[in-house]
Coordinates of C-alpha atoms and ligand atoms in Angstrom, one line a residue:
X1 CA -6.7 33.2 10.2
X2 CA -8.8 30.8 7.7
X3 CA -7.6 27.5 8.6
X4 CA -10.5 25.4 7.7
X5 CA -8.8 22.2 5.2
X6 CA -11.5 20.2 3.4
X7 CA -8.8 18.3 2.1
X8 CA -5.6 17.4 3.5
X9 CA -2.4 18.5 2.1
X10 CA -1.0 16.8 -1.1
X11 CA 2.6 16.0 -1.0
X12 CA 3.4 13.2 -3.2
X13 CA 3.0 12.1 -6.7
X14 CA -0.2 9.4 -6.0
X15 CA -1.6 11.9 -4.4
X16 CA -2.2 14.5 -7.7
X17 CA -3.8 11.7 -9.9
X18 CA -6.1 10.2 -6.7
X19 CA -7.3 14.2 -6.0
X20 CA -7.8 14.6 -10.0
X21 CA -9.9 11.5 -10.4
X22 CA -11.9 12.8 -7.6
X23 CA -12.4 15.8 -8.5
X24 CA -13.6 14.7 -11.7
X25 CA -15.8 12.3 -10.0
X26 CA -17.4 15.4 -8.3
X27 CA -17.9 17.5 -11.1
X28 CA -19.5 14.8 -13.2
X29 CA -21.9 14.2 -10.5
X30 CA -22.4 17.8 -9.9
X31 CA -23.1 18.2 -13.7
X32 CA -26.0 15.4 -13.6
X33 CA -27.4 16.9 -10.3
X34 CA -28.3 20.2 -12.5
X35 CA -29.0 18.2 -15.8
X36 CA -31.7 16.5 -13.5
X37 CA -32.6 18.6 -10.9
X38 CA -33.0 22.0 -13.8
X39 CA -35.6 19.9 -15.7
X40 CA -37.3 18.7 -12.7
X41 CA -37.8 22.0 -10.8
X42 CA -38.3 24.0 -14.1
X43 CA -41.6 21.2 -15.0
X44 CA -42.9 21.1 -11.1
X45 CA -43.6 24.3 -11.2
X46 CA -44.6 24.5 -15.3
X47 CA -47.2 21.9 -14.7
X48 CA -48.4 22.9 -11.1
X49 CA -52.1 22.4 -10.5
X50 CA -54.0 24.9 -11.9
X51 CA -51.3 26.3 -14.0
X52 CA -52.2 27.4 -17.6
X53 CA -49.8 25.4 -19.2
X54 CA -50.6 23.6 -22.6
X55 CA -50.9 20.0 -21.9
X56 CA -52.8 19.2 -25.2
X57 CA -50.8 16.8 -27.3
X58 CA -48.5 14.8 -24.7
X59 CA -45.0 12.7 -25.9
X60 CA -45.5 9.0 -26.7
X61 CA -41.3 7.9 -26.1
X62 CA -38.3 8.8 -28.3
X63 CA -36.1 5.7 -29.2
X64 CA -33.4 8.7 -29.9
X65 CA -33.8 10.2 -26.4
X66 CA -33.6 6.7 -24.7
X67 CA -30.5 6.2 -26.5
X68 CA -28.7 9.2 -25.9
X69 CA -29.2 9.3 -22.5
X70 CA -28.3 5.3 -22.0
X71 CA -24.9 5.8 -24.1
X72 CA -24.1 9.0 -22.7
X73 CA -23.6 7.7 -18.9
X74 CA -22.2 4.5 -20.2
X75 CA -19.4 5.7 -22.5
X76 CA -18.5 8.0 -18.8
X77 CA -18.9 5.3 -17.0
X78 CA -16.4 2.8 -19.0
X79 CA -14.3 5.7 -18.8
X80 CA -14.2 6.4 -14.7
X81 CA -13.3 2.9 -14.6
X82 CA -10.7 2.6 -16.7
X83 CA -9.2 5.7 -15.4
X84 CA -10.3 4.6 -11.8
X85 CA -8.1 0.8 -12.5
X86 CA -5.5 2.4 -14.1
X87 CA -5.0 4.5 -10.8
X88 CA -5.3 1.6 -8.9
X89 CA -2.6 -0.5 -10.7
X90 CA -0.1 2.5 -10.3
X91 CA -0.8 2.6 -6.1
X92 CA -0.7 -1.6 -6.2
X93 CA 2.3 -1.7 -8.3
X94 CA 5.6 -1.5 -6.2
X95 CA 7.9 0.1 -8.1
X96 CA 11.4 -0.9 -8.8
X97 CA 14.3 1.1 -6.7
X98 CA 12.6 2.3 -4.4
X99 CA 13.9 2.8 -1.0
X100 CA 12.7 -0.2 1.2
X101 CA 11.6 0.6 4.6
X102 CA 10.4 -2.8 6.7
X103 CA 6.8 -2.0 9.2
X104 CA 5.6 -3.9 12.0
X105 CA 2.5 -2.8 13.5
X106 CA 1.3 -3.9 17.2
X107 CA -0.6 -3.0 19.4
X108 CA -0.5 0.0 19.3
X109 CA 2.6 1.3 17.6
X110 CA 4.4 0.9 14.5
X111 CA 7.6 0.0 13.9
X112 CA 9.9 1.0 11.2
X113 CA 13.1 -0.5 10.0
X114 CA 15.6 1.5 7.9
X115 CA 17.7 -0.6 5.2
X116 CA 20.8 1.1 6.7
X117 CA 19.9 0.0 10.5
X118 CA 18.0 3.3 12.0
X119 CA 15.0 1.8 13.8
X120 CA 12.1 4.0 14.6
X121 CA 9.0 4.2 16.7
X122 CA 5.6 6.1 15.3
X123 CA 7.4 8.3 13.2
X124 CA 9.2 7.8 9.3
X125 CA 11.7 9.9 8.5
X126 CA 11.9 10.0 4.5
X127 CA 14.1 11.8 1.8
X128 CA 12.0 13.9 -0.4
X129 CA 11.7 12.6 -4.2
X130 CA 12.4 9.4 -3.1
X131 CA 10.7 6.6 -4.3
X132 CA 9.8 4.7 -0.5
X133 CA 8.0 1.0 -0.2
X134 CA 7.2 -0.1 2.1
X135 CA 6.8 -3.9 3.2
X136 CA 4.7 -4.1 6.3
X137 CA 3.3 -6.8 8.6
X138 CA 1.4 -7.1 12.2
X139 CA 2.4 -9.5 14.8
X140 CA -1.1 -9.5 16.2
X141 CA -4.5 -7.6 14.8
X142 CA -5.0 -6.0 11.4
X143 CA -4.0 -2.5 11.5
X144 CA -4.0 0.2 8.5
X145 CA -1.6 2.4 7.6
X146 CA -2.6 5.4 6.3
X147 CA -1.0 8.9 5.0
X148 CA -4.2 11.4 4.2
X149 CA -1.1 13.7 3.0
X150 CA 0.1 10.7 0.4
X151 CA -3.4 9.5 0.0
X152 CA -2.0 6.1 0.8
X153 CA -4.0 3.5 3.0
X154 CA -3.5 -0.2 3.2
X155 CA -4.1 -2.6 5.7
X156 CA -1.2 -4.4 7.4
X157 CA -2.2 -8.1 8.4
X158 CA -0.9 -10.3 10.6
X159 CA 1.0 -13.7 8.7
X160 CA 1.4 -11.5 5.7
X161 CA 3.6 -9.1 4.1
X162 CA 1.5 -6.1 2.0
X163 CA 3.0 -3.1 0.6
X164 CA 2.7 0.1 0.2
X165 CA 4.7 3.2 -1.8
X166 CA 4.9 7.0 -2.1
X167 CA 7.0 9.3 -3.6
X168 CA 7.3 12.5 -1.2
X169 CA 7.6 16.1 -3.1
X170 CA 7.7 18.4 -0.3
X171 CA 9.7 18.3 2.7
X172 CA 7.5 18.5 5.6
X173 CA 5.7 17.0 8.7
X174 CA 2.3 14.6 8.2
X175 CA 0.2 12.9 10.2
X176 CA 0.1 8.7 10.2
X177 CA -2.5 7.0 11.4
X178 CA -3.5 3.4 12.2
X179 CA -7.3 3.4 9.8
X180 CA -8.3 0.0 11.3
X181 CA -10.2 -0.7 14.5
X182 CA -7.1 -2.8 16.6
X183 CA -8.9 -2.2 20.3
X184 CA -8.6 -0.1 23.0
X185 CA -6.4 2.4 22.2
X186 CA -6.4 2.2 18.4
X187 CA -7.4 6.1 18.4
X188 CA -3.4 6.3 20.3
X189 CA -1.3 4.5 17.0
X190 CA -0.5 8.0 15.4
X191 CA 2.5 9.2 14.4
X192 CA 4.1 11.4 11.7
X193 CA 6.0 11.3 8.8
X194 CA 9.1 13.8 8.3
X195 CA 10.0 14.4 4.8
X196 CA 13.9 15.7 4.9
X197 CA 15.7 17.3 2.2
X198 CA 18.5 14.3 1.0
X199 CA 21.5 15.3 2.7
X200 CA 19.5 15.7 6.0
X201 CA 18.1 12.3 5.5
X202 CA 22.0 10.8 4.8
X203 CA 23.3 12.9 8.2
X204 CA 20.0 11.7 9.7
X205 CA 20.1 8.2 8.9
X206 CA 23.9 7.8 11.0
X207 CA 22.9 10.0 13.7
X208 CA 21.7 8.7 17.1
X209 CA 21.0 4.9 17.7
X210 CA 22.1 2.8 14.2
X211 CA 22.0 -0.5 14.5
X212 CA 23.4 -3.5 12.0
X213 CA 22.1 -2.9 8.3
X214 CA 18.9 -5.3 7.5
X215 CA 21.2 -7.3 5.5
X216 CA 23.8 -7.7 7.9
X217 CA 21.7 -8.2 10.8
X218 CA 19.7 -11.3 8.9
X219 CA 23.0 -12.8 7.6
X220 CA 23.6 -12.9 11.3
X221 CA 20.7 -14.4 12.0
X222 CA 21.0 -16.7 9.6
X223 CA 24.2 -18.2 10.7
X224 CA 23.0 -18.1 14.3
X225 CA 19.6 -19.7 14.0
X226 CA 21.4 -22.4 12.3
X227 CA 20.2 -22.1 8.7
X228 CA 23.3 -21.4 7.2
X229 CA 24.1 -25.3 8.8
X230 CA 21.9 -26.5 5.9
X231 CA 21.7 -23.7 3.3
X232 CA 25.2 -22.7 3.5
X233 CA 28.7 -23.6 1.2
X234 CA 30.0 -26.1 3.8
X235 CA 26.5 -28.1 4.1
X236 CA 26.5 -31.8 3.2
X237 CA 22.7 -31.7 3.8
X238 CA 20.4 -31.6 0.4
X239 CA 18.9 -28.2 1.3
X240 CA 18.0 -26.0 -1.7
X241 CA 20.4 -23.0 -1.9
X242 CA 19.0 -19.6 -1.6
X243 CA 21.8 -17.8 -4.1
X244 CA 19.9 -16.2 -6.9
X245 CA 16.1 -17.4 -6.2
X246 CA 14.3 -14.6 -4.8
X247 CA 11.5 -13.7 -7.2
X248 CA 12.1 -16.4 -9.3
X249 CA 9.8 -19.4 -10.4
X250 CA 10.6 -22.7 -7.7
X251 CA 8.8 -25.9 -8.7
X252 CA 7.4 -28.1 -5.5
X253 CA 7.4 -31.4 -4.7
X254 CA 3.8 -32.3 -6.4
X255 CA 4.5 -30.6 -9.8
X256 CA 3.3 -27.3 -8.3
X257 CA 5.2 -23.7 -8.8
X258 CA 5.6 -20.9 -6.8
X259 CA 7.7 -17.7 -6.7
X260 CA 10.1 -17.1 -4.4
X261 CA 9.0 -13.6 -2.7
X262 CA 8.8 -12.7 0.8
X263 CA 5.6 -14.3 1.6
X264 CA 7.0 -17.8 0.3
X265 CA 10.4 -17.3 2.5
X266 CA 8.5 -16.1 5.1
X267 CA 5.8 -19.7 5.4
X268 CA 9.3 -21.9 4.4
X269 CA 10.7 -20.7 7.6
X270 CA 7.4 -20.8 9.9
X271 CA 5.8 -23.5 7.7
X272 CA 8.6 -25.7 6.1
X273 CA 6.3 -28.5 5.3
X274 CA 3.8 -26.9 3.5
X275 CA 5.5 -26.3 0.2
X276 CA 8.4 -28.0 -0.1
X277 CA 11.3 -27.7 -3.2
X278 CA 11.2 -30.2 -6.0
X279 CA 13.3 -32.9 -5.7
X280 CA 14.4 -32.2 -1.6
X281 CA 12.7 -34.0 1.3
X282 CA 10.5 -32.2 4.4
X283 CA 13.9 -32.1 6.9
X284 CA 13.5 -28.9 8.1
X285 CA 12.0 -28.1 11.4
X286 CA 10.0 -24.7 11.8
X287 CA 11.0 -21.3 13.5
X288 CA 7.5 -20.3 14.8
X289 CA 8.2 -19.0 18.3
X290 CA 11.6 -18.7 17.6
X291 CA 11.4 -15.5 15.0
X292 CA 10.0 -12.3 15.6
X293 CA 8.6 -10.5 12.4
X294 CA 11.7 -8.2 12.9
X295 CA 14.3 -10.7 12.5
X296 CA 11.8 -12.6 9.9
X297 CA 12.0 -9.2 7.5
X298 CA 15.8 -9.4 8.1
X299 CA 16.5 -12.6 7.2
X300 CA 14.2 -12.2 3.8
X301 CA 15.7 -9.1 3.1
X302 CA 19.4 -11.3 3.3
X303 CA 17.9 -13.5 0.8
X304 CA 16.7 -11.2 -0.9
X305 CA 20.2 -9.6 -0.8
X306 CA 21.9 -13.1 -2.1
X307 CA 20.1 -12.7 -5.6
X308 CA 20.4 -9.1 -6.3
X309 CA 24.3 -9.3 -6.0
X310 CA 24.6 -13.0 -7.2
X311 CA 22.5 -12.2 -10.4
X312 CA 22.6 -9.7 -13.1
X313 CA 20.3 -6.7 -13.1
X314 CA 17.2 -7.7 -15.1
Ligands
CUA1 CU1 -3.7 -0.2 14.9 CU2 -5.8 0.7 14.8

């Protein structure tokens, strides 16, 4: 049987535009390669030595030609770009409602943390025609991960959150790889990504190991590792309170603002110096060494958790 793939499958929504774009990208090229190479062959052997062609009367320049063929590749070229960003902007742009899956990558393995509590190791189990992002960060080297099948790669740093999102429409098994050099056995950190019909994925999701939900799990974290002490209804320390920031606007001490995503959560808690609340004062100590990036992702998705039921749907 033919089983030669020049292309890996396409099975999700990115993945259509990305191919299309390419393709395009490939026939323009291929289009030039005959509008030059025709001419070019066709003269060589025209004008060989020897041959009786008429070279009386040769062409001084055409300002028409020059123009043409400097407005032609121009106008194509403004257009691949545009097209090119606009493509771009739709695989950088995390979409709202999607199903939020948490990734830590070491070395070598990825980890993957469902909203509802299933915990996985090299493999992502996914409903089809779901909306998925992903929010994923390494606790040592920079790893990538990439989904040929998707046509989603993005590299997952260590100290940082990056994101990443697909929308599966076939049910299926794909290959996941790590795309970034991370040592010795980097060629190891594959896995695979099951796309499930719905129901599957509900009966799958509360079948074998379930831990605490994300949100539960870092509300308990937050009471345990104390922050609650400051942050919480009963504190009668002037800590800011968390109800209702996340994604909003937070002006510093200094004039400054930030927003409050996951990134700033994340530095308050390892870094709660560096940008510090207007009007509060630098009291709180850090939780370096005291967090994993599990339990960090937890926590933020709690807070996260105390604005989308605190505040009205924008
Ligand atoms: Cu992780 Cu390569």
């Amino acid at each position: 049987m033919w089983t030669f793939r020049l292309f890996p499958e396409a099975a999700s929504t990115g993945a259509r535009e990305v191919d299309l774009l390419y393709f395009a990208l490939i026939a323009i090229s291929a289009f030039f390669m005959v509008v030059v190479f025709g001419p070019l062959i066709f003269f060589a052997i025209k004008y060989r030595r020897r041959s009786k062609a008429d070279r009386t009367n040769p062409p001084h320049g055409s300002f028409a030609l020059e123009m043409t063929w400097t407005a032609i590749p121009l106008f194509i070229s403004f257009g691949l770009f545009t097209w090119g960003a606009m493509a771009y902007f739709d695989i950088e742009r995390a979409p709202k409602n999607a199903l939020r899956i948490d990734v830590v990558g070491k070395q070598w393995m990825w980890k993957l943390q469902h909203a509802e509590g299933k915990r996985e190791i090299d493999e992502l189990h996914v409903p089809v025609g779901q909306t998925v992002l992903l929010t994923m960060t390494s606790q040592d080297v920079i790893h990538s991960f990439y989904v040929p099948a998707f046509r989603v790669k993005q590299d997952v740093l260590p100290g940082r959150y990056t994101t990443e999102w697909f929308k599966p429409t076939r049910t299926g098994e794909y290959h996941l790889f790590c795309a970034e050099f991370c040592g010795t056995e980097h060629s190891g950190m594959i896995g695979r990504v099951v796309v499930m019909e719905p129901n599957a994925y509900e009966q799958w999701l509360t079948t074998g190991d379930v831990a605490l939900p994300s949100v539960a799990a870092g509300q308990r974290l937050f009471t345990q590792l104390g922050c609650s002490g400051c942050h919480g209804d009963s504190s009668k320390i002037p800590a800011p309170r968390l109800e209702g920031i996340f994604g909003k606007p937070v002006p510093l001490n200094g004039g400054a603002t930030t927003i409050a995503d996951e990134k700033y959560i994340r530095d308050s808690i390892l870094m709660p110096g560096a940008q510090i609340a207007a009007g509060y004062e630098n009291l709180m100590p850090t939780f370096k060494d005291r967090i994993t990036e599990e339990e960090l992702m937890q926590v933020i998705t709690y807070i996260r958790s105390l604005s989308e039921t605190n505040t009205p749907a924008r």
